[in-house]
């Protein structure tokens, strides 16, 4: 999942999904609700959070997929959940893609090893809403309406902003996008992949479009900017990663702020900059597999992720938790971690899937001939 090719912006059309029973043996029905975990749309359906915990512990396992431990602090999230509830977390294909998650759910349907939960990018989530079981966590109301399905079929979980990471020991600190056109940046700027294929690179072009007077769907100004960058000899034909950053091969990188910020733990001179007035935001999508083999554990995992504890653990990984505004207001957010996030100036823009589709059409037709 966590290759640099995933896109994370999402505003999926709200869809109501009827939950179905999982293929593993059904949970015992609680006296208070008469509902099995597989059909529960909230903890109340099982008689409350304590009953959900009891049912999840009885299942004893949770299957997650495509969650590398160093991505958004998932390693600590998984360990904390497992230790807290005494549930074994089986983590499959940590470096898989969003489509790999869906493929696994389809291929392993009815088997104990099928994924219980998903963490998906926009395009894949939009195409597979029918595979999700609606569920509302206790903090569901804290999530902005445009970042969730009204019935809980999917909920955005964490995200960030497109940014420019740079090695302050090798290049001057940029203060605007246009600075990157200067001679000091010759042969030093890398876009994270081919924007016609890679989500992070696509986001970089969208961010440039906003900075240059376009929009997330009117992406021409962004394409033209990278054409200028290439003509100036400043754009590197290299896909950056931790190795190229630490070696100095790619001293300037367009990427999501939480990924750029994470590089500072390996390279102390690495800084992250979000251009003023060009704040492109994006979130991943969390959902429950409607055929989850461990339906109670799947729902408890969601409760954990959207609790203050879970949200702060994502924050610890440099990601921006979806409940951050509500938690800041309530005083439950980790202020030190929150204040340490890269600063942003301007109103965040979160593209819809329709806007992304329109932008990609222009990109596909014009990127190669403008940038090469």
mmCIF file of C-alpha atoms in Angstrom:
data_model
loop_
_atom_site.group_PDB
_atom_site.id
_atom_site.type_symbol
_atom_site.label_atom_id
_atom_site.label_comp_id
_atom_site.label_asym_id
_atom_site.label_seq_id
_atom_site.Cartn_x
_atom_site.Cartn_y
_atom_site.Cartn_z
ATOM 1 C CA UNK A 1 0.000 0.000 0.000
ATOM 2 C CA UNK A 2 2.671 2.433 1.017
ATOM 3 C CA UNK A 3 4.704 2.799 -2.117
ATOM 4 C CA UNK A 4 4.829 6.416 -3.227
ATOM 5 C CA UNK A 5 2.253 5.649 -5.899
ATOM 6 C CA UNK A 6 -0.874 5.894 -3.797
ATOM 7 C CA UNK A 7 -3.121 8.912 -3.996
ATOM 8 C CA UNK A 8 -4.981 9.847 -0.839
ATOM 9 C CA UNK A 9 -7.469 12.558 -1.604
ATOM 10 C CA UNK A 10 -11.039 11.385 -1.376
ATOM 11 C CA UNK A 11 -14.544 12.669 -1.213
ATOM 12 C CA UNK A 12 -16.544 9.593 -2.154
ATOM 13 C CA UNK A 13 -20.243 9.747 -2.999
ATOM 14 C CA UNK A 14 -22.227 8.658 0.067
ATOM 15 C CA UNK A 15 -23.478 5.132 -0.328
ATOM 16 C CA UNK A 16 -25.548 3.014 2.023
ATOM 17 C CA UNK A 17 -24.356 -0.560 2.287
ATOM 18 C CA UNK A 18 -26.326 -3.361 3.893
ATOM 19 C CA UNK A 19 -23.992 -5.225 6.238
ATOM 20 C CA UNK A 20 -23.821 -8.975 5.817
ATOM 21 C CA UNK A 21 -22.733 -11.746 8.113
ATOM 22 C CA UNK A 22 -19.083 -12.731 7.946
ATOM 23 C CA UNK A 23 -18.134 -16.151 6.669
ATOM 24 C CA UNK A 24 -16.552 -17.239 9.922
ATOM 25 C CA UNK A 25 -18.828 -18.798 12.581
ATOM 26 C CA UNK A 26 -21.286 -16.131 13.759
ATOM 27 C CA UNK A 27 -20.772 -14.375 17.043
ATOM 28 C CA UNK A 28 -23.138 -15.136 19.869
ATOM 29 C CA UNK A 29 -25.938 -12.646 19.934
ATOM 30 C CA UNK A 30 -26.005 -10.356 22.904
ATOM 31 C CA UNK A 31 -29.093 -10.282 25.063
ATOM 32 C CA UNK A 32 -29.266 -6.515 24.904
ATOM 33 C CA UNK A 33 -29.143 -6.096 21.153
ATOM 34 C CA UNK A 34 -29.995 -9.368 19.458
ATOM 35 C CA UNK A 35 -27.451 -8.481 16.758
ATOM 36 C CA UNK A 36 -24.243 -10.251 15.748
ATOM 37 C CA UNK A 37 -21.000 -8.343 15.366
ATOM 38 C CA UNK A 38 -21.165 -8.834 11.601
ATOM 39 C CA UNK A 39 -24.314 -6.747 11.336
ATOM 40 C CA UNK A 40 -23.516 -4.185 14.050
ATOM 41 C CA UNK A 41 -23.506 -0.615 12.762
ATOM 42 C CA UNK A 42 -22.350 0.760 16.119
ATOM 43 C CA UNK A 43 -21.151 -0.588 19.461
ATOM 44 C CA UNK A 44 -24.652 0.039 20.799
ATOM 45 C CA UNK A 45 -25.944 -2.748 18.555
ATOM 46 C CA UNK A 46 -23.887 -5.150 20.641
ATOM 47 C CA UNK A 47 -24.890 -3.661 23.966
ATOM 48 C CA UNK A 48 -22.088 -1.125 24.257
ATOM 49 C CA UNK A 49 -18.323 -0.883 23.946
ATOM 50 C CA UNK A 50 -17.666 -3.407 26.732
ATOM 51 C CA UNK A 51 -19.678 -6.046 24.883
ATOM 52 C CA UNK A 52 -17.814 -5.228 21.670
ATOM 53 C CA UNK A 53 -14.488 -5.663 23.465
ATOM 54 C CA UNK A 54 -15.715 -8.977 24.886
ATOM 55 C CA UNK A 55 -16.737 -10.227 21.436
ATOM 56 C CA UNK A 56 -13.474 -9.071 19.861
ATOM 57 C CA UNK A 57 -11.400 -10.785 22.544
ATOM 58 C CA UNK A 58 -13.378 -13.977 21.949
ATOM 59 C CA UNK A 59 -12.401 -13.847 18.255
ATOM 60 C CA UNK A 60 -8.810 -13.295 19.353
ATOM 61 C CA UNK A 61 -7.428 -12.076 16.027
ATOM 62 C CA UNK A 62 -7.532 -9.176 13.579
ATOM 63 C CA UNK A 63 -6.338 -9.301 9.967
ATOM 64 C CA UNK A 64 -4.886 -6.091 8.554
ATOM 65 C CA UNK A 65 -3.220 -5.628 5.182
ATOM 66 C CA UNK A 66 -0.875 -3.178 3.456
ATOM 67 C CA UNK A 67 0.151 -1.364 6.634
ATOM 68 C CA UNK A 68 3.949 -0.990 6.825
ATOM 69 C CA UNK A 69 5.087 -0.274 10.373
ATOM 70 C CA UNK A 70 6.959 2.909 9.417
ATOM 71 C CA UNK A 71 3.998 4.468 7.601
ATOM 72 C CA UNK A 72 2.027 6.979 9.716
ATOM 73 C CA UNK A 73 3.198 5.095 12.830
ATOM 74 C CA UNK A 74 1.201 1.971 12.004
ATOM 75 C CA UNK A 75 3.772 -0.203 13.766
ATOM 76 C CA UNK A 76 2.977 1.404 17.111
ATOM 77 C CA UNK A 77 -0.749 1.510 16.382
ATOM 78 C CA UNK A 78 -0.823 -2.231 15.728
ATOM 79 C CA UNK A 79 1.284 -3.073 18.783
ATOM 80 C CA UNK A 80 -0.736 -0.810 21.086
ATOM 81 C CA UNK A 81 -4.037 -2.299 19.937
ATOM 82 C CA UNK A 82 -2.763 -5.849 20.338
ATOM 83 C CA UNK A 83 -1.359 -5.202 23.813
ATOM 84 C CA UNK A 84 -4.412 -3.261 24.962
ATOM 85 C CA UNK A 85 -6.952 -5.932 24.066
ATOM 86 C CA UNK A 86 -4.902 -9.122 23.958
ATOM 87 C CA UNK A 87 -5.771 -9.596 20.280
ATOM 88 C CA UNK A 88 -3.261 -11.012 17.812
ATOM 89 C CA UNK A 89 -2.888 -8.714 14.807
ATOM 90 C CA UNK A 90 -1.961 -10.516 11.580
ATOM 91 C CA UNK A 91 -0.350 -8.029 9.202
ATOM 92 C CA UNK A 92 -0.229 -9.179 5.558
ATOM 93 C CA UNK A 93 1.540 -7.612 2.558
ATOM 94 C CA UNK A 94 2.836 -4.525 4.377
ATOM 95 C CA UNK A 95 4.104 -3.030 1.125
ATOM 96 C CA UNK A 96 0.994 -3.852 -0.895
ATOM 97 C CA UNK A 97 -1.200 -1.363 -2.750
ATOM 98 C CA UNK A 98 -4.822 -0.401 -2.222
ATOM 99 C CA UNK A 99 -5.808 -2.690 -5.085
ATOM 100 C CA UNK A 100 -3.890 -5.513 -3.418
ATOM 101 C CA UNK A 101 -6.155 -5.074 -0.390
ATOM 102 C CA UNK A 102 -9.288 -5.442 -2.489
ATOM 103 C CA UNK A 103 -7.841 -8.360 -4.438
ATOM 104 C CA UNK A 104 -7.010 -10.181 -1.207
ATOM 105 C CA UNK A 105 -10.528 -9.645 0.141
ATOM 106 C CA UNK A 106 -11.991 -11.044 -3.077
ATOM 107 C CA UNK A 107 -9.640 -13.998 -3.392
ATOM 108 C CA UNK A 108 -9.772 -14.962 0.302
ATOM 109 C CA UNK A 109 -13.496 -14.389 0.820
ATOM 110 C CA UNK A 110 -14.843 -16.979 3.223
ATOM 111 C CA UNK A 111 -11.389 -17.832 4.555
ATOM 112 C CA UNK A 112 -9.925 -17.016 7.975
ATOM 113 C CA UNK A 113 -7.057 -15.109 6.352
ATOM 114 C CA UNK A 114 -9.197 -12.531 4.538
ATOM 115 C CA UNK A 115 -8.632 -8.869 5.487
ATOM 116 C CA UNK A 116 -10.938 -7.601 8.224
ATOM 117 C CA UNK A 117 -10.344 -3.929 7.463
ATOM 118 C CA UNK A 118 -9.142 -1.650 4.671
ATOM 119 C CA UNK A 119 -7.025 1.512 4.491
ATOM 120 C CA UNK A 120 -7.440 2.725 0.920
ATOM 121 C CA UNK A 121 -6.687 5.478 -1.552
ATOM 122 C CA UNK A 122 -9.444 7.397 -3.296
ATOM 123 C CA UNK A 123 -9.814 5.680 -6.630
ATOM 124 C CA UNK A 124 -9.850 2.157 -5.246
ATOM 125 C CA UNK A 125 -12.194 3.088 -2.402
ATOM 126 C CA UNK A 126 -14.670 4.744 -4.744
ATOM 127 C CA UNK A 127 -14.798 1.669 -6.969
ATOM 128 C CA UNK A 128 -15.376 -0.776 -4.108
ATOM 129 C CA UNK A 129 -17.837 0.804 -1.666
ATOM 130 C CA UNK A 130 -20.119 -2.227 -2.062
ATOM 131 C CA UNK A 131 -17.495 -4.286 -0.206
ATOM 132 C CA UNK A 132 -17.718 -2.124 2.918
ATOM 133 C CA UNK A 133 -19.815 -2.702 6.050
ATOM 134 C CA UNK A 134 -21.345 0.476 7.508
ATOM 135 C CA UNK A 135 -20.213 1.233 11.039
ATOM 136 C CA UNK A 136 -20.232 4.403 13.142
ATOM 137 C CA UNK A 137 -17.570 4.693 15.833
ATOM 138 C CA UNK A 138 -18.284 6.513 19.090
ATOM 139 C CA UNK A 139 -16.514 9.649 17.799
ATOM 140 C CA UNK A 140 -18.237 9.589 14.383
ATOM 141 C CA UNK A 141 -19.769 13.047 14.923
ATOM 142 C CA UNK A 142 -16.295 14.588 15.261
ATOM 143 C CA UNK A 143 -15.425 13.743 11.658
ATOM 144 C CA UNK A 144 -16.389 16.526 9.210
ATOM 145 C CA UNK A 145 -19.368 15.579 7.034
ATOM 146 C CA UNK A 146 -17.395 15.862 3.794
ATOM 147 C CA UNK A 147 -14.854 13.348 5.090
ATOM 148 C CA UNK A 148 -17.219 10.447 5.739
ATOM 149 C CA UNK A 149 -20.163 8.520 4.375
ATOM 150 C CA UNK A 150 -23.308 9.530 6.261
ATOM 151 C CA UNK A 151 -24.023 5.887 7.084
ATOM 152 C CA UNK A 152 -20.455 5.025 8.058
ATOM 153 C CA UNK A 153 -19.642 2.820 5.048
ATOM 154 C CA UNK A 154 -16.300 4.644 4.858
ATOM 155 C CA UNK A 155 -14.594 7.334 6.892
ATOM 156 C CA UNK A 156 -11.449 9.293 6.119
ATOM 157 C CA UNK A 157 -8.832 8.578 8.748
ATOM 158 C CA UNK A 158 -5.567 10.517 8.361
ATOM 159 C CA UNK A 159 -3.802 12.507 5.718
ATOM 160 C CA UNK A 160 -1.623 15.488 5.031
ATOM 161 C CA UNK A 161 -0.665 18.224 2.609
ATOM 162 C CA UNK A 162 1.476 18.235 -0.499
ATOM 163 C CA UNK A 163 4.853 19.701 0.347
ATOM 164 C CA UNK A 164 8.412 20.371 -0.760
ATOM 165 C CA UNK A 165 11.063 18.545 1.225
ATOM 166 C CA UNK A 166 14.623 19.840 0.973
ATOM 167 C CA UNK A 167 18.090 19.287 2.399
ATOM 168 C CA UNK A 168 18.952 22.608 4.045
ATOM 169 C CA UNK A 169 22.650 21.696 3.894
ATOM 170 C CA UNK A 170 22.576 21.476 0.088
ATOM 171 C CA UNK A 171 20.032 24.069 -1.142
ATOM 172 C CA UNK A 172 18.658 27.420 0.030
ATOM 173 C CA UNK A 173 15.328 27.257 1.877
ATOM 174 C CA UNK A 174 12.597 27.840 -0.745
ATOM 175 C CA UNK A 175 9.971 30.436 0.141
ATOM 176 C CA UNK A 176 7.811 29.938 -2.944
ATOM 177 C CA UNK A 177 7.351 27.517 -5.799
ATOM 178 C CA UNK A 178 9.097 29.902 -8.196
ATOM 179 C CA UNK A 179 12.283 29.703 -6.135
ATOM 180 C CA UNK A 180 12.760 26.211 -7.532
ATOM 181 C CA UNK A 181 13.330 27.732 -10.983
ATOM 182 C CA UNK A 182 16.488 29.482 -9.768
ATOM 183 C CA UNK A 183 20.014 28.312 -10.730
ATOM 184 C CA UNK A 184 20.695 27.214 -7.138
ATOM 185 C CA UNK A 185 18.308 24.306 -7.703
ATOM 186 C CA UNK A 186 19.776 23.111 -11.012
ATOM 187 C CA UNK A 187 19.576 19.315 -11.227
ATOM 188 C CA UNK A 188 18.204 19.043 -7.703
ATOM 189 C CA UNK A 189 14.377 18.877 -7.828
ATOM 190 C CA UNK A 190 12.566 15.539 -7.922
ATOM 191 C CA UNK A 191 8.901 14.786 -8.429
ATOM 192 C CA UNK A 192 7.903 11.568 -6.743
ATOM 193 C CA UNK A 193 7.263 9.440 -9.814
ATOM 194 C CA UNK A 194 5.348 9.875 -13.063
ATOM 195 C CA UNK A 195 2.233 11.972 -12.290
ATOM 196 C CA UNK A 196 0.194 10.049 -14.856
ATOM 197 C CA UNK A 197 0.707 6.962 -12.692
ATOM 198 C CA UNK A 198 1.894 7.990 -9.219
ATOM 199 C CA UNK A 199 -0.456 9.624 -6.736
ATOM 200 C CA UNK A 200 2.161 11.689 -4.913
ATOM 201 C CA UNK A 201 3.535 13.065 -8.188
ATOM 202 C CA UNK A 202 0.009 13.862 -9.378
ATOM 203 C CA UNK A 203 -0.564 15.764 -6.128
ATOM 204 C CA UNK A 204 2.643 17.706 -6.733
ATOM 205 C CA UNK A 205 1.380 18.885 -10.106
ATOM 206 C CA UNK A 206 -2.009 19.815 -8.594
ATOM 207 C CA UNK A 207 -0.287 21.809 -5.864
ATOM 208 C CA UNK A 208 1.802 23.626 -8.460
ATOM 209 C CA UNK A 209 -1.360 24.355 -10.450
ATOM 210 C CA UNK A 210 -2.965 26.010 -7.414
ATOM 211 C CA UNK A 211 0.185 28.041 -6.716
ATOM 212 C CA UNK A 212 0.297 29.234 -10.327
ATOM 213 C CA UNK A 213 -3.331 30.367 -10.524
ATOM 214 C CA UNK A 214 -5.028 27.149 -11.608
ATOM 215 C CA UNK A 215 -7.150 24.715 -9.610
ATOM 216 C CA UNK A 216 -7.067 21.030 -8.729
ATOM 217 C CA UNK A 217 -8.996 20.306 -11.938
ATOM 218 C CA UNK A 218 -7.490 23.074 -14.097
ATOM 219 C CA UNK A 219 -4.057 21.518 -13.882
ATOM 220 C CA UNK A 220 -2.493 23.208 -16.938
ATOM 221 C CA UNK A 221 -0.553 25.825 -14.926
ATOM 222 C CA UNK A 222 0.995 23.017 -12.892
ATOM 223 C CA UNK A 223 2.028 21.073 -15.989
ATOM 224 C CA UNK A 224 3.482 24.260 -17.479
ATOM 225 C CA UNK A 225 5.455 24.913 -14.283
ATOM 226 C CA UNK A 226 7.126 21.519 -14.442
ATOM 227 C CA UNK A 227 7.815 22.156 -18.124
ATOM 228 C CA UNK A 228 9.674 25.308 -17.065
ATOM 229 C CA UNK A 229 11.488 23.378 -14.353
ATOM 230 C CA UNK A 230 12.616 20.806 -16.916
ATOM 231 C CA UNK A 231 13.707 23.498 -19.405
ATOM 232 C CA UNK A 232 15.768 25.192 -16.679
ATOM 233 C CA UNK A 233 17.560 21.898 -16.058
ATOM 234 C CA UNK A 234 16.316 21.780 -12.476
ATOM 235 C CA UNK A 235 14.014 18.732 -12.712
ATOM 236 C CA UNK A 236 15.698 15.409 -12.012
ATOM 237 C CA UNK A 237 14.592 12.261 -13.925
ATOM 238 C CA UNK A 238 14.895 10.265 -10.688
ATOM 239 C CA UNK A 239 12.227 8.666 -8.506
ATOM 240 C CA UNK A 240 13.210 9.719 -4.984
ATOM 241 C CA UNK A 241 13.245 7.511 -1.924
ATOM 242 C CA UNK A 242 14.955 7.503 1.471
ATOM 243 C CA UNK A 243 18.206 6.273 -0.075
ATOM 244 C CA UNK A 244 18.397 9.040 -2.709
ATOM 245 C CA UNK A 245 17.491 11.655 -0.102
ATOM 246 C CA UNK A 246 20.121 10.524 2.388
ATOM 247 C CA UNK A 247 22.795 10.211 -0.296
ATOM 248 C CA UNK A 248 22.100 13.723 -1.559
ATOM 249 C CA UNK A 249 21.032 12.583 -5.020
ATOM 250 C CA UNK A 250 17.576 14.191 -4.627
ATOM 251 C CA UNK A 251 17.984 17.230 -2.350
ATOM 252 C CA UNK A 252 14.514 18.615 -3.186
ATOM 253 C CA UNK A 253 11.431 16.377 -3.282
ATOM 254 C CA UNK A 254 7.717 16.949 -3.877
ATOM 255 C CA UNK A 255 5.796 14.620 -1.536
ATOM 256 C CA UNK A 256 3.128 14.527 1.180
ATOM 257 C CA UNK A 257 4.227 16.457 4.263
ATOM 258 C CA UNK A 258 4.122 13.501 6.637
ATOM 259 C CA UNK A 259 6.376 11.497 4.327
ATOM 260 C CA UNK A 260 8.782 14.388 3.866
ATOM 261 C CA UNK A 261 8.731 15.112 7.603
ATOM 262 C CA UNK A 262 9.554 11.489 8.396
ATOM 263 C CA UNK A 263 12.826 11.817 6.452
ATOM 264 C CA UNK A 264 14.073 14.275 9.097
ATOM 265 C CA UNK A 265 14.406 11.365 11.518
ATOM 266 C CA UNK A 266 17.095 9.946 9.198
ATOM 267 C CA UNK A 267 18.594 13.189 7.866
ATOM 268 C CA UNK A 268 18.690 16.018 10.410
ATOM 269 C CA UNK A 269 19.097 18.716 7.760
ATOM 270 C CA UNK A 270 15.918 17.664 5.919
ATOM 271 C CA UNK A 271 13.150 20.292 6.151
ATOM 272 C CA UNK A 272 9.543 20.408 4.944
ATOM 273 C CA UNK A 273 7.833 23.398 3.317
ATOM 274 C CA UNK A 274 4.190 23.847 2.265
ATOM 275 C CA UNK A 275 3.856 26.827 -0.132
ATOM 276 C CA UNK A 276 1.521 29.561 1.074
ATOM 277 C CA UNK A 277 -1.850 29.613 -0.655
ATOM 278 C CA UNK A 278 -1.264 26.229 -2.296
ATOM 279 C CA UNK A 279 -2.431 23.836 0.388
ATOM 280 C CA UNK A 280 -3.487 20.584 -1.280
ATOM 281 C CA UNK A 281 -4.912 18.227 1.326
ATOM 282 C CA UNK A 282 -5.758 14.590 1.132
ATOM 283 C CA UNK A 283 -6.927 11.721 3.343
ATOM 284 C CA UNK A 284 -6.960 7.956 3.271
ATOM 285 C CA UNK A 285 -10.161 5.961 3.630
ATOM 286 C CA UNK A 286 -10.852 3.510 6.449
ATOM 287 C CA UNK A 287 -13.495 0.803 6.040
ATOM 288 C CA UNK A 288 -14.564 -2.608 7.331
ATOM 289 C CA UNK A 289 -14.688 -5.598 5.009
ATOM 290 C CA UNK A 290 -18.346 -6.663 4.976
ATOM 291 C CA UNK A 291 -17.101 -10.273 4.837
ATOM 292 C CA UNK A 292 -14.589 -9.813 7.660
ATOM 293 C CA UNK A 293 -13.688 -13.141 9.310
ATOM 294 C CA UNK A 294 -13.329 -11.282 12.631
ATOM 295 C CA UNK A 295 -16.192 -8.757 12.535
ATOM 296 C CA UNK A 296 -16.036 -7.739 16.209
ATOM 297 C CA UNK A 297 -12.272 -7.193 16.131
ATOM 298 C CA UNK A 298 -12.687 -5.192 12.917
ATOM 299 C CA UNK A 299 -15.159 -2.874 14.626
ATOM 300 C CA UNK A 300 -13.042 -2.569 17.768
ATOM 301 C CA UNK A 301 -10.066 -1.632 15.562
ATOM 302 C CA UNK A 302 -12.128 1.208 14.140
ATOM 303 C CA UNK A 303 -13.093 2.377 17.620
ATOM 304 C CA UNK A 304 -9.421 2.359 18.579
ATOM 305 C CA UNK A 305 -8.250 4.231 15.472
ATOM 306 C CA UNK A 306 -10.806 7.004 15.949
ATOM 307 C CA UNK A 307 -10.276 7.305 19.701
ATOM 308 C CA UNK A 308 -8.064 10.091 21.057
ATOM 309 C CA UNK A 309 -5.356 7.498 21.631
ATOM 310 C CA UNK A 310 -5.421 6.199 18.066
ATOM 311 C CA UNK A 311 -5.614 9.638 16.496
ATOM 312 C CA UNK A 312 -2.649 10.855 18.544
ATOM 313 C CA UNK A 313 -0.645 7.811 17.470
ATOM 314 C CA UNK A 314 -1.215 8.739 13.818
ATOM 315 C CA UNK A 315 -0.173 12.269 14.744
ATOM 316 C CA UNK A 316 3.006 10.840 16.272
ATOM 317 C CA UNK A 317 3.775 9.448 12.820
ATOM 318 C CA UNK A 318 3.515 12.923 11.286
ATOM 319 C CA UNK A 319 0.057 12.361 9.748
ATOM 320 C CA UNK A 320 -2.871 14.697 10.387
ATOM 321 C CA UNK A 321 -5.691 12.757 12.085
ATOM 322 C CA UNK A 322 -9.172 13.429 10.757
ATOM 323 C CA UNK A 323 -10.472 14.390 14.224
ATOM 324 C CA UNK A 324 -7.698 16.910 14.833
ATOM 325 C CA UNK A 325 -9.953 20.000 14.934
ATOM 326 C CA UNK A 326 -12.390 18.451 17.394
ATOM 327 C CA UNK A 327 -9.548 17.154 19.543
ATOM 328 C CA UNK A 328 -7.777 20.530 19.542
ATOM 329 C CA UNK A 329 -11.010 22.162 20.671
ATOM 330 C CA UNK A 330 -11.496 19.560 23.407
ATOM 331 C CA UNK A 331 -7.859 19.755 24.504
ATOM 332 C CA UNK A 332 -7.234 16.058 23.865
ATOM 333 C CA UNK A 333 -4.774 16.382 21.011
ATOM 334 C CA UNK A 334 -1.057 15.990 21.727
ATOM 335 C CA UNK A 335 -0.167 19.673 21.491
ATOM 336 C CA UNK A 336 3.581 19.176 21.163
ATOM 337 C CA UNK A 337 3.141 16.815 18.221
ATOM 338 C CA UNK A 338 0.423 18.974 16.665
ATOM 339 C CA UNK A 339 2.556 22.113 16.897
ATOM 340 C CA UNK A 340 5.488 20.269 15.329
ATOM 341 C CA UNK A 341 3.590 19.593 12.069
ATOM 342 C CA UNK A 342 4.749 21.565 9.015
ATOM 343 C CA UNK A 343 3.084 24.985 9.074
ATOM 344 C CA UNK A 344 0.475 25.819 6.451
ATOM 345 C CA UNK A 345 -0.954 29.152 5.327
ATOM 346 C CA UNK A 346 -4.142 29.213 3.319
ATOM 347 C CA UNK A 347 -7.355 27.228 3.065
ATOM 348 C CA UNK A 348 -6.757 23.534 2.412
ATOM 349 C CA UNK A 349 -8.227 22.229 -0.843
ATOM 350 C CA UNK A 350 -9.344 18.596 -0.866
ATOM 351 C CA UNK A 351 -10.130 17.439 -4.420
ATOM 352 C CA UNK A 352 -13.167 15.367 -5.231
ATOM 353 C CA UNK A 353 -12.754 12.244 -7.317
ATOM 354 C CA UNK A 354 -14.537 14.027 -10.192
ATOM 355 C CA UNK A 355 -12.005 16.874 -10.057
ATOM 356 C CA UNK A 356 -9.120 14.404 -10.000
ATOM 357 C CA UNK A 357 -10.558 12.597 -13.012
ATOM 358 C CA UNK A 358 -10.773 15.811 -15.029
ATOM 359 C CA UNK A 359 -7.235 16.782 -14.074
ATOM 360 C CA UNK A 360 -5.896 13.356 -15.021
ATOM 361 C CA UNK A 361 -7.470 13.632 -18.472
ATOM 362 C CA UNK A 362 -5.500 16.802 -19.182
ATOM 363 C CA UNK A 363 -2.387 15.360 -17.596
ATOM 364 C CA UNK A 364 -2.494 12.196 -19.712
ATOM 365 C CA UNK A 365 -2.819 14.222 -22.895
ATOM 366 C CA UNK A 366 -0.205 16.878 -22.122
ATOM 367 C CA UNK A 367 2.404 15.759 -19.592
ATOM 368 C CA UNK A 368 4.722 13.907 -21.985
ATOM 369 C CA UNK A 369 4.743 16.612 -24.639
ATOM 370 C CA UNK A 370 5.238 19.400 -22.087
ATOM 371 C CA UNK A 371 7.715 17.792 -19.693
ATOM 372 C CA UNK A 372 8.869 14.650 -21.521
#
